PDB file of N, CA and C in Angstrom:
ATOM      1  N   UNK A   1      -8.358  17.619  -5.670  1.00  0.00           N
ATOM      2  CA  UNK A   1      -8.093  16.515  -6.562  1.00  0.00           C
ATOM      3  C   UNK A   1      -7.459  15.556  -6.656  1.00  0.00           C
ATOM      4  N   UNK A   2      -5.682  15.994  -6.853  1.00  0.00           N
ATOM      5  CA  UNK A   2      -4.244  15.179  -7.119  1.00  0.00           C
ATOM      6  C   UNK A   2      -4.506  14.027  -5.834  1.00  0.00           C
ATOM      7  N   UNK A   3      -4.869  14.888  -4.352  1.00  0.00           N
ATOM      8  CA  UNK A   3      -4.345  13.698  -4.071  1.00  0.00           C
ATOM      9  C   UNK A   3      -4.811  12.617  -3.063  1.00  0.00           C
ATOM     10  N   UNK A   4      -6.796  13.114  -3.779  1.00  0.00           N
ATOM     11  CA  UNK A   4      -7.537  12.159  -4.021  1.00  0.00           C
ATOM     12  C   UNK A   4      -7.297  11.248  -5.737  1.00  0.00           C
ATOM     13  N   UNK A   5      -6.897  11.827  -6.874  1.00  0.00           N
ATOM     14  CA  UNK A   5      -6.544  10.632  -7.390  1.00  0.00           C
ATOM     15  C   UNK A   5      -5.874   9.394  -7.148  1.00  0.00           C
ATOM     16  N   UNK A   6      -5.040  10.239  -6.174  1.00  0.00           N
ATOM     17  CA  UNK A   6      -3.016   8.886  -6.138  1.00  0.00           C
ATOM     18  C   UNK A   6      -3.526   8.122  -5.103  1.00  0.00           C
ATOM     19  N   UNK A   7      -4.714   8.301  -4.554  1.00  0.00           N
ATOM     20  CA  UNK A   7      -5.511   7.572  -3.464  1.00  0.00           C
ATOM     21  C   UNK A   7      -6.006   6.783  -3.940  1.00  0.00           C
ATOM     22  N   UNK A   8      -6.981   6.776  -4.817  1.00  0.00           N
ATOM     23  CA  UNK A   8      -7.909   6.018  -5.921  1.00  0.00           C
ATOM     24  C   UNK A   8      -6.993   4.942  -5.911  1.00  0.00           C
ATOM     25  N   UNK A   9      -5.429   5.794  -6.926  1.00  0.00           N
ATOM     26  CA  UNK A   9      -4.545   4.809  -6.915  1.00  0.00           C
ATOM     27  C   UNK A   9      -3.937   3.656  -6.692  1.00  0.00           C
ATOM     28  N   UNK A  10      -3.589   3.980  -5.418  1.00  0.00           N
ATOM     29  CA  UNK A  10      -3.062   3.603  -4.853  1.00  0.00           C
ATOM     30  C   UNK A  10      -4.236   1.919  -4.472  1.00  0.00           C
ATOM     31  N   UNK A  11      -5.733   2.344  -4.192  1.00  0.00           N
ATOM     32  CA  UNK A  11      -6.567   1.445  -4.008  1.00  0.00           C
ATOM     33  C   UNK A  11      -6.746   0.928  -4.864  1.00  0.00           C
ATOM     34  N   UNK A  12      -6.293   1.258  -6.012  1.00  0.00           N
ATOM     35  CA  UNK A  12      -6.070   0.118  -7.061  1.00  0.00           C
ATOM     36  C   UNK A  12      -4.919  -0.491  -7.102  1.00  0.00           C
ATOM     37  N   UNK A  13      -4.267  -0.455  -6.827  1.00  0.00           N
ATOM     38  CA  UNK A  13      -2.669  -1.156  -7.074  1.00  0.00           C
ATOM     39  C   UNK A  13      -3.205  -1.984  -5.711  1.00  0.00           C
ATOM     40  N   UNK A  14      -3.321  -1.631  -4.763  1.00  0.00           N
ATOM     41  CA  UNK A  14      -4.032  -2.507  -3.761  1.00  0.00           C
ATOM     42  C   UNK A  14      -4.666  -3.955  -4.439  1.00  0.00           C
ATOM     43  N   UNK A  15      -5.720  -3.462  -4.564  1.00  0.00           N
ATOM     44  CA  UNK A  15      -6.788  -5.079  -5.611  1.00  0.00           C
ATOM     45  C   UNK A  15      -5.883  -5.458  -6.251  1.00  0.00           C
ATOM     46  N   UNK A  16      -5.110  -4.285  -6.886  1.00  0.00           N
ATOM     47  CA  UNK A  16      -4.099  -5.495  -8.157  1.00  0.00           C
ATOM     48  C   UNK A  16      -3.060  -6.721  -7.740  1.00  0.00           C
ATOM     49  N   UNK A  17      -3.218  -6.169  -6.328  1.00  0.00           N
ATOM     50  CA  UNK A  17      -1.837  -7.456  -5.186  1.00  0.00           C
ATOM     51  C   UNK A  17      -0.347  -6.800  -4.874  1.00  0.00           C
ATOM     52  N   UNK A  18      -0.948  -5.198  -5.986  1.00  0.00           N
ATOM     53  CA  UNK A  18       0.943  -5.187  -5.122  1.00  0.00           C
ATOM     54  C   UNK A  18       0.597  -3.979  -4.206  1.00  0.00           C
ATOM     55  N   UNK A  19       0.908  -4.625  -3.084  1.00  0.00           N
ATOM     56  CA  UNK A  19       1.003  -3.482  -1.872  1.00  0.00           C
ATOM     57  C   UNK A  19       2.327  -2.917  -2.209  1.00  0.00           C
ATOM     58  N   UNK A  20       3.700  -3.423  -2.472  1.00  0.00           N
ATOM     59  CA  UNK A  20       4.637  -2.754  -2.329  1.00  0.00           C
ATOM     60  C   UNK A  20       4.723  -1.426  -3.537  1.00  0.00           C
ATOM     61  N   UNK A  21       3.995  -0.977  -4.567  1.00  0.00           N
ATOM     62  CA  UNK A  21       3.952  -0.150  -5.186  1.00  0.00           C
ATOM     63  C   UNK A  21       3.009   0.479  -4.557  1.00  0.00           C
ATOM     64  N   UNK A  22       2.043   0.033  -3.959  1.00  0.00           N
ATOM     65  CA  UNK A  22       1.124   0.910  -3.205  1.00  0.00           C
ATOM     66  C   UNK A  22       1.532   1.394  -1.984  1.00  0.00           C
ATOM     67  N   UNK A  23       2.319   0.983  -1.784  1.00  0.00           N
ATOM     68  CA  UNK A  23       3.501   1.198  -0.595  1.00  0.00           C
ATOM     69  C   UNK A  23       4.332   3.120  -0.715  1.00  0.00           C
ATOM     70  N   UNK A  24       4.809   2.762  -1.765  1.00  0.00           N
ATOM     71  CA  UNK A  24       5.088   3.526  -2.434  1.00  0.00           C
ATOM     72  C   UNK A  24       4.525   5.273  -3.020  1.00  0.00           C
ATOM     73  N   UNK A  25       3.352   4.697  -3.621  1.00  0.00           N
ATOM     74  CA  UNK A  25       1.835   5.679  -3.452  1.00  0.00           C
ATOM     75  C   UNK A  25       2.050   5.802  -2.780  1.00  0.00           C
ATOM     76  N   UNK A  26       1.682   5.833  -1.904  1.00  0.00           N
ATOM     77  CA  UNK A  26       0.653   6.343  -0.462  1.00  0.00           C
ATOM     78  C   UNK A  26       1.994   7.354   0.091  1.00  0.00           C
ATOM     79  N   UNK A  27       3.109   6.036   0.244  1.00  0.00           N
ATOM     80  CA  UNK A  27       4.983   7.747   0.792  1.00  0.00           C
ATOM     81  C   UNK A  27       4.395   8.731  -0.328  1.00  0.00           C
ATOM     82  N   UNK A  28       4.479   8.456  -0.802  1.00  0.00           N
ATOM     83  CA  UNK A  28       4.295  10.171  -2.404  1.00  0.00           C
ATOM     84  C   UNK A  28       3.356  11.139  -2.359  1.00  0.00           C
ATOM     85  N   UNK A  29       2.198  10.671  -1.488  1.00  0.00           N
ATOM     86  CA  UNK A  29       0.860  11.060  -0.774  1.00  0.00           C
ATOM     87  C   UNK A  29       1.785  11.724   0.617  1.00  0.00           C
ATOM     88  N   UNK A  30       1.971  11.519   1.615  1.00  0.00           N
ATOM     89  CA  UNK A  30       2.464  11.637   3.122  1.00  0.00           C
ATOM     90  C   UNK A  30       2.908  13.147   2.423  1.00  0.00           C
ATOM     91  N   UNK A  31       4.001  12.564   1.691  1.00  0.00           N
ATOM     92  CA  UNK A  31       4.982  13.998   1.610  1.00  0.00           C
ATOM     93  C   UNK A  31       4.193  15.014   0.843  1.00  0.00           C
ATOM     94  N   UNK A  32       2.787  14.961  -0.528  1.00  0.00           N
ATOM     95  CA  UNK A  32       3.010  16.252  -0.368  1.00  0.00           C
ATOM     96  C   UNK A  32       1.671  16.654   0.901  1.00  0.00           C
ATOM     97  N   UNK A  33       1.121  15.383   1.981  1.00  0.00           N
ATOM     98  CA  UNK A  33       0.816  16.082   2.933  1.00  0.00           C
ATOM     99  C   UNK A  33       1.070  16.671   4.065  1.00  0.00           C
ATOM    100  N   UNK A  34       2.435  16.182   4.383  1.00  0.00           N
ATOM    101  CA  UNK A  34       3.435  16.271   5.610  1.00  0.00           C
ATOM    102  C   UNK A  34       3.049  18.288   5.568  1.00  0.00           C
ATOM    103  N   UNK A  35       3.458  18.961   4.196  1.00  0.00           N
ATOM    104  CA  UNK A  35       3.443  20.586   4.594  1.00  0.00           C
ATOM    105  C   UNK A  35       1.855  21.149   4.956  1.00  0.00           C
ATOM    106  N   UNK A  36       0.920  20.037   5.335  1.00  0.00           N
ATOM    107  CA  UNK A  36      -0.222  20.600   5.839  1.00  0.00           C
ATOM    108  C   UNK A  36      -0.653  20.924   6.617  1.00  0.00           C
ATOM    109  N   UNK A  37      -0.180  21.944   7.264  1.00  0.00           N
ATOM    110  CA  UNK A  37      -0.260  21.315   8.803  1.00  0.00           C
ATOM    111  C   UNK A  37      -2.259  21.668   9.978  1.00  0.00           C
ATOM    112  N   UNK A  38      -2.863  22.770   8.818  1.00  0.00           N
ATOM    113  CA  UNK A  38      -4.413  22.430   9.377  1.00  0.00           C
ATOM    114  C   UNK A  38      -5.181  21.107   9.086  1.00  0.00           C
ATOM    115  N   UNK A  39      -6.376  21.161   8.934  1.00  0.00           N
ATOM    116  CA  UNK A  39      -7.182  19.644   8.994  1.00  0.00           C
ATOM    117  C   UNK A  39      -7.954  20.552   8.253  1.00  0.00           C
ATOM    118  N   UNK A  40      -7.249  20.105   6.907  1.00  0.00           N
ATOM    119  CA  UNK A  40      -7.841  20.658   6.015  1.00  0.00           C
ATOM    120  C   UNK A  40      -8.463  19.139   4.941  1.00  0.00           C
ATOM    121  N   UNK A  41      -6.809  18.340   5.102  1.00  0.00           N
ATOM    122  CA  UNK A  41      -6.242  17.111   5.088  1.00  0.00           C
ATOM    123  C   UNK A  41      -7.158  16.152   5.522  1.00  0.00           C
ATOM    124  N   UNK A  42      -6.957  15.825   7.071  1.00  0.00           N
ATOM    125  CA  UNK A  42      -7.412  15.120   7.671  1.00  0.00           C
ATOM    126  C   UNK A  42      -7.470  13.726   7.496  1.00  0.00           C
ATOM    127  N   UNK A  43      -8.503  14.292   6.929  1.00  0.00           N
ATOM    128  CA  UNK A  43      -9.627  12.968   6.171  1.00  0.00           C
ATOM    129  C   UNK A  43      -8.974  12.166   5.715  1.00  0.00           C
ATOM    130  N   UNK A  44      -8.168  12.432   4.580  1.00  0.00           N
ATOM    131  CA  UNK A  44      -7.547  11.678   3.941  1.00  0.00           C
ATOM    132  C   UNK A  44      -5.759  10.771   3.962  1.00  0.00           C
ATOM    133  N   UNK A  45      -5.625  12.390   5.192  1.00  0.00           N
ATOM    134  CA  UNK A  45      -3.955  11.701   6.450  1.00  0.00           C
ATOM    135  C   UNK A  45      -4.906  10.350   6.736  1.00  0.00           C
ATOM    136  N   UNK A  46      -6.126  10.198   7.920  1.00  0.00           N
ATOM    137  CA  UNK A  46      -6.869   9.804   7.859  1.00  0.00           C
ATOM    138  C   UNK A  46      -6.734   8.135   6.988  1.00  0.00           C
ATOM    139  N   UNK A  47      -7.133   8.480   5.875  1.00  0.00           N
ATOM    140  CA  UNK A  47      -7.449   6.866   5.032  1.00  0.00           C
ATOM    141  C   UNK A  47      -6.154   6.803   4.048  1.00  0.00           C
ATOM    142  N   UNK A  48      -5.394   7.860   4.074  1.00  0.00           N
ATOM    143  CA  UNK A  48      -3.776   6.916   3.750  1.00  0.00           C
ATOM    144  C   UNK A  48      -3.232   6.058   5.153  1.00  0.00           C
ATOM    145  N   UNK A  49      -3.408   6.504   5.895  1.00  0.00           N
ATOM    146  CA  UNK A  49      -3.313   5.468   7.927  1.00  0.00           C
ATOM    147  C   UNK A  49      -3.581   4.393   7.135  1.00  0.00           C
ATOM    148  N   UNK A  50      -5.365   4.211   6.908  1.00  0.00           N
ATOM    149  CA  UNK A  50      -5.901   2.943   6.981  1.00  0.00           C
ATOM    150  C   UNK A  50      -4.967   2.579   6.184  1.00  0.00           C
ATOM    151  N   UNK A  51      -5.425   2.717   4.692  1.00  0.00           N
ATOM    152  CA  UNK A  51      -5.126   1.880   3.213  1.00  0.00           C
ATOM    153  C   UNK A  51      -2.869   1.148   3.744  1.00  0.00           C
ATOM    154  N   UNK A  52      -2.397   2.579   4.562  1.00  0.00           N
ATOM    155  CA  UNK A  52      -1.283   2.015   4.501  1.00  0.00           C
ATOM    156  C   UNK A  52      -1.321   0.697   5.707  1.00  0.00           C
ATOM    157  N   UNK A  53      -2.214   0.428   6.475  1.00  0.00           N
ATOM    158  CA  UNK A  53      -1.899  -0.421   7.019  1.00  0.00           C
ATOM    159  C   UNK A  53      -2.574  -2.402   6.517  1.00  0.00           C
ATOM    160  N   UNK A  54      -3.351  -1.924   5.664  1.00  0.00           N
ATOM    161  CA  UNK A  54      -3.965  -2.847   5.056  1.00  0.00           C
ATOM    162  C   UNK A  54      -2.701  -3.243   3.525  1.00  0.00           C
ATOM    163  N   UNK A  55      -1.941  -2.236   3.442  1.00  0.00           N
ATOM    164  CA  UNK A  55      -1.213  -2.867   2.392  1.00  0.00           C
ATOM    165  C   UNK A  55       0.062  -3.751   2.770  1.00  0.00           C
ATOM    166  N   UNK A  56       0.603  -2.754   4.443  1.00  0.00           N
ATOM    167  CA  UNK A  56       1.539  -3.742   5.229  1.00  0.00           C
ATOM    168  C   UNK A  56       0.768  -5.473   5.931  1.00  0.00           C
ATOM    169  N   UNK A  57      -0.347  -5.606   6.499  1.00  0.00           N
ATOM    170  CA  UNK A  57      -1.425  -6.555   6.853  1.00  0.00           C
ATOM    171  C   UNK A  57      -0.860  -7.637   4.627  1.00  0.00           C
ATOM    172  N   UNK A  58      -0.532  -7.215   3.786  1.00  0.00           N
ATOM    173  CA  UNK A  58      -1.389  -7.953   3.117  1.00  0.00           C
ATOM    174  C   UNK A  58       0.209  -8.021   2.615  1.00  0.00           C
ATOM    175  N   UNK A  59       1.140  -7.726   2.844  1.00  0.00           N
ATOM    176  CA  UNK A  59       2.470  -7.628   2.750  1.00  0.00           C
ATOM    177  C   UNK A  59       3.434  -8.475   4.328  1.00  0.00           C
ATOM    178  N   UNK A  60       2.428  -9.027   4.894  1.00  0.00           N
ATOM    179  CA  UNK A  60       2.994 -10.290   5.844  1.00  0.00           C
ATOM    180  C   UNK A  60       3.827  -8.996   6.638  1.00  0.00           C
ATOM    181  N   UNK A  61       4.060  -7.517   7.110  1.00  0.00           N
ATOM    182  CA  UNK A  61       4.274  -7.211   8.305  1.00  0.00           C
ATOM    183  C   UNK A  61       3.305  -6.106   9.427  1.00  0.00           C
ATOM    184  N   UNK A  62       2.742  -7.442  10.431  1.00  0.00           N
ATOM    185  CA  UNK A  62       1.976  -6.767  11.258  1.00  0.00           C
ATOM    186  C   UNK A  62       1.871  -6.036  11.868  1.00  0.00           C
ATOM    187  N   UNK A  63       3.787  -5.620  12.750  1.00  0.00           N
ATOM    188  CA  UNK A  63       3.666  -5.242  13.622  1.00  0.00           C
ATOM    189  C   UNK A  63       3.788  -2.932  13.029  1.00  0.00           C
ATOM    190  N   UNK A  64       3.921  -3.429  12.091  1.00  0.00           N
ATOM    191  CA  UNK A  64       4.278  -1.970  11.365  1.00  0.00           C
ATOM    192  C   UNK A  64       2.309  -1.758  10.985  1.00  0.00           C
ATOM    193  N   UNK A  65       1.142  -2.411  10.543  1.00  0.00           N
ATOM    194  CA  UNK A  65       0.342  -2.613  10.011  1.00  0.00           C
ATOM    195  C   UNK A  65      -0.106  -2.076  11.648  1.00  0.00           C
ATOM    196  N   UNK A  66       0.008  -2.792  12.105  1.00  0.00           N
ATOM    197  CA  UNK A  66      -1.028  -1.994  13.490  1.00  0.00           C
ATOM    198  C   UNK A  66      -0.473  -0.355  14.021  1.00  0.00           C
ATOM    199  N   UNK A  67       1.012   0.088  14.277  1.00  0.00           N
ATOM    200  CA  UNK A  67       0.970   1.018  14.818  1.00  0.00           C
ATOM    201  C   UNK A  67       0.560   2.308  12.597  1.00  0.00           C
ATOM    202  N   UNK A  68       0.603   2.023  11.477  1.00  0.00           N
ATOM    203  CA  UNK A  68      -0.659   2.636  10.921  1.00  0.00           C
ATOM    204  C   UNK A  68      -1.828   2.657  11.040  1.00  0.00           C
ATOM    205  N   UNK A  69      -2.195   1.483  11.796  1.00  0.00           N
ATOM    206  CA  UNK A  69      -3.837   1.768  11.634  1.00  0.00           C
ATOM    207  C   UNK A  69      -4.058   2.318  13.198  1.00  0.00           C
ATOM    208  N   UNK A  70      -3.655   2.388  13.823  1.00  0.00           N
ATOM    209  CA  UNK A  70      -3.323   3.221  15.099  1.00  0.00           C
ATOM    210  C   UNK A  70      -3.747   4.851  14.537  1.00  0.00           C
ATOM    211  N   UNK A  71      -2.334   4.896  13.503  1.00  0.00           N
ATOM    212  CA  UNK A  71      -1.904   5.941  13.868  1.00  0.00           C
ATOM    213  C   UNK A  71      -3.392   6.918  12.208  1.00  0.00           C
ATOM    214  N   UNK A  72      -3.824   5.722  11.848  1.00  0.00           N
ATOM    215  CA  UNK A  72      -5.707   6.866  11.306  1.00  0.00           C
ATOM    216  C   UNK A  72      -6.412   6.481  12.315  1.00  0.00           C
ATOM    217  N   UNK A  73      -6.422   6.114  13.160  1.00  0.00           N
ATOM    218  CA  UNK A  73      -7.311   6.073  14.701  1.00  0.00           C
ATOM    219  C   UNK A  73      -7.402   6.877  15.253  1.00  0.00           C
ATOM    220  N   UNK A  74      -6.296   7.429  15.733  1.00  0.00           N
ATOM    221  CA  UNK A  74      -5.861   8.311  16.557  1.00  0.00           C
ATOM    222  C   UNK A  74      -6.049  10.392  15.334  1.00  0.00           C
ATOM    223  N   UNK A  75      -5.956  10.456  14.244  1.00  0.00           N
ATOM    224  CA  UNK A  75      -5.739  11.528  13.368  1.00  0.00           C
ATOM    225  C   UNK A  75      -7.855  11.891  13.410  1.00  0.00           C
ATOM    226  N   UNK A  76      -8.035  10.392  12.931  1.00  0.00           N
ATOM    227  CA  UNK A  76     -10.096  10.211  12.771  1.00  0.00           C
ATOM    228  C   UNK A  76     -10.132  10.826  14.528  1.00  0.00           C
ATOM    229  N   UNK A  77     -10.022  10.471  15.704  1.00  0.00           N
ATOM    230  CA  UNK A  77     -10.149  10.605  16.879  1.00  0.00           C
ATOM    231  C   UNK A  77     -10.138  11.951  17.012  1.00  0.00           C
ATOM    232  N   UNK A  78      -8.621  12.504  16.800  1.00  0.00           N
ATOM    233  CA  UNK A  78      -8.065  14.430  17.272  1.00  0.00           C
ATOM    234  C   UNK A  78      -8.959  15.323  16.323  1.00  0.00           C
ATOM    235  N   UNK A  79      -8.763  14.288  14.909  1.00  0.00           N
ATOM    236  CA  UNK A  79      -8.982  15.972  13.738  1.00  0.00           C
ATOM    237  C   UNK A  79     -10.176  15.434  13.343  1.00  0.00           C
ATOM    238  N   UNK A  80     -10.996  14.875  13.536  1.00  0.00           N
ATOM    239  CA  UNK A  80     -12.191  14.423  12.350  1.00  0.00           C
ATOM    240  C   UNK A  80     -13.621  14.209  13.697  1.00  0.00           C
ATOM    241  N   UNK A  81     -13.300  14.571  14.181  1.00  0.00           N
ATOM    242  CA  UNK A  81     -14.386  13.840  15.580  1.00  0.00           C
ATOM    243  C   UNK A  81     -15.543  14.971  15.211  1.00  0.00           C
ATOM    244  N   UNK A  82     -15.144  16.103  15.181  1.00  0.00           N
ATOM    245  CA  UNK A  82     -15.907  17.957  15.527  1.00  0.00           C
ATOM    246  C   UNK A  82     -16.651  17.767  14.107  1.00  0.00           C
ATOM    247  N   UNK A  83     -15.731  16.942  12.540  1.00  0.00           N
ATOM    248  CA  UNK A  83     -16.159  17.863  11.362  1.00  0.00           C
ATOM    249  C   UNK A  83     -17.529  17.233  11.125  1.00  0.00           C
ATOM    250  N   UNK A  84     -18.337  17.554  10.536  1.00  0.00           N
ATOM    251  CA  UNK A  84     -19.101  17.216   9.952  1.00  0.00           C
ATOM    252  C   UNK A  84     -19.139  16.080   8.822  1.00  0.00           C
ATOM    253  N   UNK A  85     -20.802  15.097   9.095  1.00  0.00           N
ATOM    254  CA  UNK A  85     -20.499  14.510   7.568  1.00  0.00           C
ATOM    255  C   UNK A  85     -21.054  14.397   6.658  1.00  0.00           C
TER     256      UNK A  85
END
């Protein structure tokens, strides 16, 4: 629940027009997920990278946004393709 709450907070920061704070929040969430080697939080990781791409687009950092979007797609394809929806 903590991860989902922090992701929701990051989304709220995005809609408030504060991509820098959103990126800082996503960095914090990412640090929590680094120690999770299994696929238990794969969906949260994919969402995190997609949100990071959104924030980077809003910040005008397009090359980094493309990299983040590719990472989100890679996680979704590799780790979520067999999970039930």
